[in-house]
XYZ file of C-alpha atoms in Angstrom:
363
model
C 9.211 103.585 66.912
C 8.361 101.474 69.741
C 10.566 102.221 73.116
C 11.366 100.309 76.706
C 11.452 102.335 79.812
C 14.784 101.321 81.837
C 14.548 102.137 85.491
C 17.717 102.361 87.504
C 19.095 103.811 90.640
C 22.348 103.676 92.590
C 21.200 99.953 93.547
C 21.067 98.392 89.976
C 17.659 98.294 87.475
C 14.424 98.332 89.381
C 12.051 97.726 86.808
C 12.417 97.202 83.095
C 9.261 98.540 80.890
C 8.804 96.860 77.712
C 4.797 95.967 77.009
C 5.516 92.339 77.615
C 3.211 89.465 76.966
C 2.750 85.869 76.298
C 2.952 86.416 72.686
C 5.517 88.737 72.915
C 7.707 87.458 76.091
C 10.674 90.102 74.913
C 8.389 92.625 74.870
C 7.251 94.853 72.278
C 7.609 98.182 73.614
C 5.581 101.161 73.625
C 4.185 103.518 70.598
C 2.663 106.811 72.393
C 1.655 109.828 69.393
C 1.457 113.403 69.728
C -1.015 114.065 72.893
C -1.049 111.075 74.248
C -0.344 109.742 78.020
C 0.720 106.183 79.099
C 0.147 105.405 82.345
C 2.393 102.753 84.016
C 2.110 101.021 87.297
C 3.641 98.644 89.657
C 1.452 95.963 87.963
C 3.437 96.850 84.255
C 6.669 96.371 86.353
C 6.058 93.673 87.745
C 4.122 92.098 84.404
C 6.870 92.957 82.436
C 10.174 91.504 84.921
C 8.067 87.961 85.100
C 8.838 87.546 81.586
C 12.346 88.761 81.785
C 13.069 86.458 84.981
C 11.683 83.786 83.390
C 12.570 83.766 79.726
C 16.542 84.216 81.373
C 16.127 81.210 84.356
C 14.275 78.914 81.431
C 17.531 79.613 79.144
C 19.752 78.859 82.365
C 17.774 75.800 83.277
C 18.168 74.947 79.779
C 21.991 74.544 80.083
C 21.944 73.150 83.494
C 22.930 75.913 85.303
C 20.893 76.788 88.419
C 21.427 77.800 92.117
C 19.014 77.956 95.095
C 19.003 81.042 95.308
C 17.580 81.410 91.935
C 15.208 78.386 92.181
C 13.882 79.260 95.807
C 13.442 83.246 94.122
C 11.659 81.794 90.892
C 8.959 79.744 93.508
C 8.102 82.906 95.059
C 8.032 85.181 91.813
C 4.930 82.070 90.177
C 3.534 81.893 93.461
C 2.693 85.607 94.095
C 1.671 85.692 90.265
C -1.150 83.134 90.912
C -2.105 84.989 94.283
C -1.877 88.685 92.310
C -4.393 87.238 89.525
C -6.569 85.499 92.190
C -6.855 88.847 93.923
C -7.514 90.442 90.656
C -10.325 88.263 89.535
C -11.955 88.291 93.088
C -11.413 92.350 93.099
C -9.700 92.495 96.319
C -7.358 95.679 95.259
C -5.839 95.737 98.914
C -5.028 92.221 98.458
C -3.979 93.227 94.504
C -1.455 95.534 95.162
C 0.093 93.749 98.145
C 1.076 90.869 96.022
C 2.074 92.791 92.915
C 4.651 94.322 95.306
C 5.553 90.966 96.440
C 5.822 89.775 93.044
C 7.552 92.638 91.240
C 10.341 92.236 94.207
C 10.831 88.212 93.298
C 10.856 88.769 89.777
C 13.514 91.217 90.048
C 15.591 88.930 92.811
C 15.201 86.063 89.909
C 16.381 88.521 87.575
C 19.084 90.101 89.714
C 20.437 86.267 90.420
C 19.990 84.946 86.906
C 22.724 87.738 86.022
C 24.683 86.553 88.557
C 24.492 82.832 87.653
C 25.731 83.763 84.112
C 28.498 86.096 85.477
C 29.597 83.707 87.844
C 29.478 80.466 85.303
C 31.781 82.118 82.744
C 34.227 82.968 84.879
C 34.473 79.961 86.429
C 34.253 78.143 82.451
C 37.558 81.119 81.985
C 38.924 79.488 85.303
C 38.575 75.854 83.723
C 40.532 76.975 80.417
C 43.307 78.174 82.070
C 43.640 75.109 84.352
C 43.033 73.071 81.629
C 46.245 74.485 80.025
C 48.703 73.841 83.309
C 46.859 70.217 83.311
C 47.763 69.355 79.574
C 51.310 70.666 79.754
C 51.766 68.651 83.174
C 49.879 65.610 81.221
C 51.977 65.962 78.410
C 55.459 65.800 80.247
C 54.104 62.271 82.089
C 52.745 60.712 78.835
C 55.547 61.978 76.017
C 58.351 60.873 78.476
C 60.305 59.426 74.763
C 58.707 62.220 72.291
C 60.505 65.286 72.211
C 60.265 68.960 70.052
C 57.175 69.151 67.621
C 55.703 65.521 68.352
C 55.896 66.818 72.251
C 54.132 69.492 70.944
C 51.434 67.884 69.087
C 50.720 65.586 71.919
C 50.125 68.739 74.185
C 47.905 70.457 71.537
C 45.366 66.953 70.954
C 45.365 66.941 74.830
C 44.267 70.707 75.272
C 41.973 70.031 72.797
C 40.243 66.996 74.195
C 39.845 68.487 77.510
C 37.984 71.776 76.697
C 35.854 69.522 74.260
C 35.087 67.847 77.421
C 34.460 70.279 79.566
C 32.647 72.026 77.132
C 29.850 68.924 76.735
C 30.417 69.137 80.788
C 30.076 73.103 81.677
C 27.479 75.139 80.822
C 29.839 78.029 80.718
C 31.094 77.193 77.029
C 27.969 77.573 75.581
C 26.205 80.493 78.017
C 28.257 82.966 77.039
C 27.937 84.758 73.666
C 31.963 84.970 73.079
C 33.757 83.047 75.435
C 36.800 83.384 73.252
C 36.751 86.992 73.700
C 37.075 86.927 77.236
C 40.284 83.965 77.309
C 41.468 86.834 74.401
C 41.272 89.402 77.228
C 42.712 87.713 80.236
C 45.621 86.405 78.328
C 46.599 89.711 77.179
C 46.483 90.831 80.957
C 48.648 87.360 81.876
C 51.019 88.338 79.038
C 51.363 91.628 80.540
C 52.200 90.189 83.621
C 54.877 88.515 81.803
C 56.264 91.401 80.191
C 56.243 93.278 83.430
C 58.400 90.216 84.904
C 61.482 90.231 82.113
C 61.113 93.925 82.636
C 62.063 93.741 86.018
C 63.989 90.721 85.818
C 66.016 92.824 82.877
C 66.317 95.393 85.680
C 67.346 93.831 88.132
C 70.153 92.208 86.072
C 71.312 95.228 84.757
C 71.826 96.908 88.504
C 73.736 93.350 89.684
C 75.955 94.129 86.804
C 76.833 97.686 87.968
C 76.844 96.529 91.522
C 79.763 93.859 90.174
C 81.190 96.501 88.077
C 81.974 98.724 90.727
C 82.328 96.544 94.430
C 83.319 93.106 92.392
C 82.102 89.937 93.070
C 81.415 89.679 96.573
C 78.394 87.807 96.725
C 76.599 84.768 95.141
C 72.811 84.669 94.622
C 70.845 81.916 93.897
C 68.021 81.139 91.226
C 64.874 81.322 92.602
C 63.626 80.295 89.212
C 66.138 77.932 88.272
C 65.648 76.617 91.428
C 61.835 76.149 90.807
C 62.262 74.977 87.404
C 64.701 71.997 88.525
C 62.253 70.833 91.619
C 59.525 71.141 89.100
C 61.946 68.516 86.565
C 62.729 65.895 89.430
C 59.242 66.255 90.962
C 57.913 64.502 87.646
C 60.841 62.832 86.874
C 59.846 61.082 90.369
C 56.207 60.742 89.169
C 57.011 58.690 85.837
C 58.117 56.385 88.657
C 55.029 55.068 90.240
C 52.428 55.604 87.106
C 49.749 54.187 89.575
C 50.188 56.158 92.675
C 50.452 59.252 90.518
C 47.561 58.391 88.290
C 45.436 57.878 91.560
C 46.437 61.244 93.130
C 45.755 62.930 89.718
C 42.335 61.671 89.287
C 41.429 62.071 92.860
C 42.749 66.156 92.241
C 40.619 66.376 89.090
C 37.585 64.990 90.673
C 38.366 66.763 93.992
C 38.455 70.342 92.060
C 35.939 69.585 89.402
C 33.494 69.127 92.549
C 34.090 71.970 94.088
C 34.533 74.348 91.653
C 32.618 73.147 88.624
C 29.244 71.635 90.176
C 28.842 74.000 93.303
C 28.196 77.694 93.802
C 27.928 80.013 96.860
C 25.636 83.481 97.480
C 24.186 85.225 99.379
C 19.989 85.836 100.014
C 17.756 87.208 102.267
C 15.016 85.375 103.389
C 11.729 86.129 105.588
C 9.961 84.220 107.870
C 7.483 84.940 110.424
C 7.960 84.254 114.224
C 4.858 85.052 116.918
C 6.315 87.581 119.104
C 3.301 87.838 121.588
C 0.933 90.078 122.893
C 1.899 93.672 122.541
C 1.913 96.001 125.272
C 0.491 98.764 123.643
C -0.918 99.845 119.736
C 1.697 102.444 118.498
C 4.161 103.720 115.328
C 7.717 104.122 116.076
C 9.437 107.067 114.502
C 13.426 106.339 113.936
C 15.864 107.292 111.649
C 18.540 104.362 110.828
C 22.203 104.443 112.209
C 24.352 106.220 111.199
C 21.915 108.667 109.553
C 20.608 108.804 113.878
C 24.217 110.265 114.687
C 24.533 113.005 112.640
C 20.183 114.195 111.650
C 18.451 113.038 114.704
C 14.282 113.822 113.882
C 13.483 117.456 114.642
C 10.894 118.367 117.209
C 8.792 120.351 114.925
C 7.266 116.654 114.032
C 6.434 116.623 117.852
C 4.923 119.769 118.023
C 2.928 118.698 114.864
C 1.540 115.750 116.509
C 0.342 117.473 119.327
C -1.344 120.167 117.771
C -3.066 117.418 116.255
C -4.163 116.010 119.490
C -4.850 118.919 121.068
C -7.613 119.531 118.006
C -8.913 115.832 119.305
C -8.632 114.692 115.978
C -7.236 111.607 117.722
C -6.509 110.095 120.801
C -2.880 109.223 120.862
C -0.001 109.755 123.233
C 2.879 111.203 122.253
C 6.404 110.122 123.502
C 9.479 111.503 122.614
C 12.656 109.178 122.999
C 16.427 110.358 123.451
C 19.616 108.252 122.411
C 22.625 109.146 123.549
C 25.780 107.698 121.150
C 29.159 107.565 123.264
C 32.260 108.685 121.239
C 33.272 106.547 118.478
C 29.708 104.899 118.412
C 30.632 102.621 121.692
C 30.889 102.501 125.510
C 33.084 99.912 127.442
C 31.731 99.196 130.696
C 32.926 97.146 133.417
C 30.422 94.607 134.544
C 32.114 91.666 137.343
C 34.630 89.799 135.673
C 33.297 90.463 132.085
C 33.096 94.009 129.752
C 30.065 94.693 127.909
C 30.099 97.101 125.084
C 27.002 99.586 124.799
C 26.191 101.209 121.654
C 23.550 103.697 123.142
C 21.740 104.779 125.879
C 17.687 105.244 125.368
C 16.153 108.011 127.032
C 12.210 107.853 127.242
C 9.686 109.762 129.055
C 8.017 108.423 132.897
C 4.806 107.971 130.773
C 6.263 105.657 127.785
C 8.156 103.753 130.881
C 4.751 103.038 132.858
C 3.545 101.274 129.456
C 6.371 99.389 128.570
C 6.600 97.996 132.667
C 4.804 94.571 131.086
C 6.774 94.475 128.753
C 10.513 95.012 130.288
């Protein structure tokens, strides 16, 4: 039975084994028998993500749903293919693996995004539907001004209808996801719970005004709050039927307005390298550093030091070892009064006379 190799860690997948191939972009999976070893490499990873990346952003792009982030991520995932398979045919392995790194990492930040694009296109097709139903009912109460009970009713149900149809042909959304009903089934039981919380409390709170009345009498009027709504809700579009063109202007300029924003646009975040010429260096070394706040708490032990040096000492290689010191204030800063103006330190860098003399260029 052929099987895929799913590779995961606290981050999300890594890589996603599956014996993909041009005739077989879903991949076909492996058959190993009795005795026998596969061996799998960065170049299977990366081989088989390409097709998942692309196979998902050509389905996407299909339904007109694409962000930068995923376009700029899909240019760099076909570019280091063609430079991996240049390097392979001219048998530069350096030059090989470097790129199938490279490209491994872009096919997974296409795939990582394209998951993202689809998460983040049916909720905002689930957003749609439920603004779609406060714009009907609102619609319905300016057009049937005369119609009243079931033909009200109707009206509000053709004019539901006709706008998901629309945004349906419109949002990519409606036709992405597998069940989109399934997930408006979902959120309107959680909206409906909502509700029933609501007369719940509402129910409560009417039942303790009644004891309160019960026992100190009526000594205090309350208003509303609903009511209240409910009525400024009534005259607000009894005072819209008014001026059908100012109030047909505002509402087209608030469906275009939102549809802009919300239904055409999206937002992420990406991390992006460039290079910058930093010049000359002072000196030809490898720094040694463990990240904050890991630095705080596991600083590196000198037995790495002593290591080195032994090495040296055997004159295995010429090198100069320098051991730095940071020193963390409490509560990872320092405030220190500088003229008019405080500066805030995070550490202070102890190094050795000999490191210092090198770095004078430099500093």
């Amino acid at each position: 039975m052929p099987s895929e190799i799913l590779v995961r860690s606290q981050a999300g997948i890594l890589a996603v084994l599956n014996n993909a191939s041009d005739n077989h972009p879903e991949g076909e999976g492996y058959k190993i028998g009795f005795g026998e070893t596969a061996t799998l490499t960065v170049f299977d990873a990366s081989r088989d993500m390409f097709y998942l990346a692309h196979a998902r952003a050509g389905f996407l792009m299909a339904k007109m749903s694409a962000n930068p982030k995923l376009v700029l991520y899909l240019e760099r995932m076909y570019r280091f293919r063609q430079l991996s398979e240049e390097a392979f045919q001219n048998g530069d392995r350096g030059k090989l693996y470097s790129y199938s790194v490279a490209y491994w990492q872009y096919a997974l930040n296409a795939y990582h995004s394209s998951f993202s694009l689809v998460y983040d296109t049916v909720n905002t097709a689930t957003f749609f539907f439920f603004l779609s139903a406060a714009f009907t009912i609102l619609l319905g109460r300016l057009l049937g001004r005369r119609e009243g009970g079931l033909r009200r009713m109707m009206v509000i149900v053709v004019l539901f209808l006709v706008t998901n149809i629309a945004l349906g042909t419109v949002h990519p959304g409606y036709t992405i996801s597998s069940n989109i009903w399934m997930l408006v089934d979902g959120l309107s039981v959680i909206l409906f719970s909502f509700l029933l919380f609501y007369v719940v409390v509402d129910e409560f709170n009417s039942a303790v005004k009644s004891i309160s009345r019960t026992i100190l009498g009526s000594h205090s009027s309350d208003i509303e709050r609903g009511s209240l709504v409910f009525s400024a809700i009534s005259m607000g579009i009894e005072n819209l039927r008014k001026r059908p063109i100012r109030t047909g202007l505002a509402l087209s300029t608030i469906v275009i307005t939102v549809s802009a924003m919300t239904l055409f646009t999206t937002m992420g975040v990406m991390v992006y390298s460039y290079r910058t010429s930093l010049g000359a260096s002072p000196y030809t070394g490898v720094l040694v550093k463990r990240p904050l706040p890991d630095a705080l708490y596991a600083p590196i032990s000198e037995l790495y030091l002593l290591a080195v040096e032994d090495i040296v000492s055997e004159e295995v290689l010429e090198i100069q070892v320098n051991p730095r010191a940071w020193v963390y204030p409490p509560g990872q800063k320092m405030l220190v009064a500088w003229r008019p103006e405080n500066s805030t330190i995070r550490g202070v860098l102890a190094m050795t006379t000999e490191e210092a003399q090198v770095l004078e260029a430099a500093l």
